[in-house]
Amino acid sequence: APEPAAAEPAAEPAPPATEELSELEKKKAARAARFGIPLYVAPKDKKQNDKKKKKKRAERFGLPDPDADEAKKKARKERFEDPRAKEEAAKKAARAERFKDPAVKANEAKLKARAERFAPPS
């Protein structure tokens, strides 16, 4: 009976030389070499790449700019924000200040004076 030919090992793709490979990355490289496929290395700045892709796609299809949408959302939030919410928050802060323990107020004054005394020169 003829002997089956030994499978020649596939050429290993060169792993990144500048970075230390983690255990998982070593396993991925070994698997890629075993099946003879190139080793995929994910880009480090994936979020930045995604933003660029989305912006290019928006330009290509004439969609509005996502960054402009954020500015619009912020402006709309400020325009339609409940005015009473700010007043109520201010009232609560004033009330908390009024009912604060006098010893805490004295301690805050000491801490503030010490911070001014030992603050690094500007």
Coordinates of C-alpha atoms in Angstrom, one line a residue:
A1 CA 0.0 0.0 0.0
P2 CA 1.4 3.4 -0.9
E3 CA 2.2 5.7 2.0
P4 CA 0.1 8.9 2.2
A5 CA 2.2 11.9 1.4
A6 CA 3.0 14.1 4.4
A7 CA 1.3 17.4 4.2
E8 CA 3.8 20.2 3.8
P9 CA 3.6 22.8 6.5
A10 CA 2.1 26.0 5.1
A11 CA 4.3 29.1 5.2
E12 CA 3.7 31.0 8.4
P13 CA 2.6 34.6 8.0
A14 CA 5.0 36.9 9.7
P15 CA 3.6 37.9 13.1
P16 CA 4.1 41.6 14.2
A17 CA 7.7 41.8 15.3
T18 CA 7.3 45.0 17.4
E19 CA 4.6 43.7 19.7
E20 CA 4.6 41.0 22.3
L21 CA 2.0 38.4 21.4
S22 CA -0.5 37.4 24.0
E23 CA -1.5 33.8 24.6
L24 CA -4.7 34.2 22.5
E25 CA -2.7 35.9 19.7
K26 CA -0.2 33.0 19.7
K27 CA -3.1 30.5 19.3
K28 CA -4.5 32.6 16.5
A29 CA -1.2 32.6 14.7
A30 CA -0.7 28.9 15.1
R31 CA -4.2 28.2 13.7
A32 CA -3.6 30.5 10.8
A33 CA -0.4 28.7 10.0
R34 CA -2.1 25.3 10.3
F35 CA -4.8 26.2 7.9
G36 CA -2.6 28.3 5.6
I37 CA -4.6 31.5 6.0
P38 CA -3.3 35.0 6.6
L39 CA -3.2 36.2 10.2
Y40 CA -5.7 39.0 10.7
V41 CA -4.5 41.8 13.0
A42 CA -7.2 44.1 14.1
P43 CA -6.4 47.9 13.8
K44 CA -5.7 49.6 17.1
D45 CA -7.8 52.6 16.4
K46 CA -11.0 50.8 15.4
K47 CA -13.3 53.6 16.6
Q48 CA -11.5 56.2 14.6
N49 CA -11.7 53.9 11.5
D50 CA -15.4 53.4 12.1
K51 CA -16.0 57.2 12.3
K52 CA -14.1 57.7 9.0
K53 CA -16.1 54.9 7.3
K54 CA -19.4 56.4 8.5
K55 CA -18.4 59.9 7.3
K56 CA -17.4 58.6 3.9
R57 CA -20.6 56.6 3.6
A58 CA -22.6 59.7 4.6
E59 CA -20.9 61.8 1.9
R60 CA -21.3 59.1 -0.7
F61 CA -25.0 58.7 -0.2
G62 CA -25.8 62.3 0.7
L63 CA -26.7 61.6 4.3
P64 CA -26.5 64.3 7.0
D65 CA -23.2 64.5 8.9
P66 CA -23.4 62.5 12.2
D67 CA -21.3 65.2 14.0
A68 CA -23.8 67.9 12.9
D69 CA -26.5 65.7 14.3
E70 CA -24.9 65.8 17.8
A71 CA -24.7 69.6 17.7
K72 CA -28.4 69.7 16.7
K73 CA -29.3 67.3 19.5
K74 CA -27.5 69.4 22.1
A75 CA -29.1 72.6 20.9
R76 CA -32.5 71.0 21.0
K77 CA -31.9 69.7 24.5
E78 CA -31.0 73.2 25.7
R79 CA -34.1 74.7 23.9
F80 CA -36.6 72.2 25.3
E81 CA -35.1 71.6 28.7
D82 CA -37.5 72.0 31.6
P83 CA -36.7 75.4 33.2
R84 CA -38.1 74.3 36.5
A85 CA -35.5 71.5 36.7
K86 CA -32.7 74.0 37.0
E87 CA -34.6 76.0 39.6
E88 CA -35.3 72.9 41.7
A89 CA -31.7 71.8 41.6
A90 CA -30.6 75.3 42.7
K91 CA -33.2 75.2 45.5
K92 CA -32.0 71.8 46.7
A93 CA -28.3 72.9 46.6
A94 CA -29.2 76.0 48.6
R95 CA -31.2 74.0 51.1
A96 CA -28.3 71.5 51.5
E97 CA -26.0 74.4 52.2
R98 CA -28.3 76.0 54.7
F99 CA -28.7 72.8 56.7
K100 CA -25.1 71.8 56.6
D101 CA -23.4 71.1 59.9
P102 CA -21.5 74.3 61.1
A103 CA -18.5 72.1 62.0
V104 CA -18.3 70.9 58.4
K105 CA -18.4 74.6 57.2
A106 CA -15.5 75.5 59.5
N107 CA -13.5 72.5 58.3
E108 CA -14.1 73.5 54.7
A109 CA -12.8 77.0 55.4
K110 CA -9.6 75.5 57.0
L111 CA -9.1 73.1 54.0
K112 CA -9.6 76.0 51.5
A113 CA -7.0 78.2 53.4
R114 CA -4.6 75.3 53.5
A115 CA -5.0 74.6 49.8
E116 CA -4.3 78.3 49.0
R117 CA -1.3 78.2 51.2
F118 CA 0.3 75.1 49.8
A119 CA -0.9 75.4 46.2
P120 CA 1.8 75.2 43.6
P121 CA 2.7 78.6 42.0
S122 CA 0.8 79.3 38.8

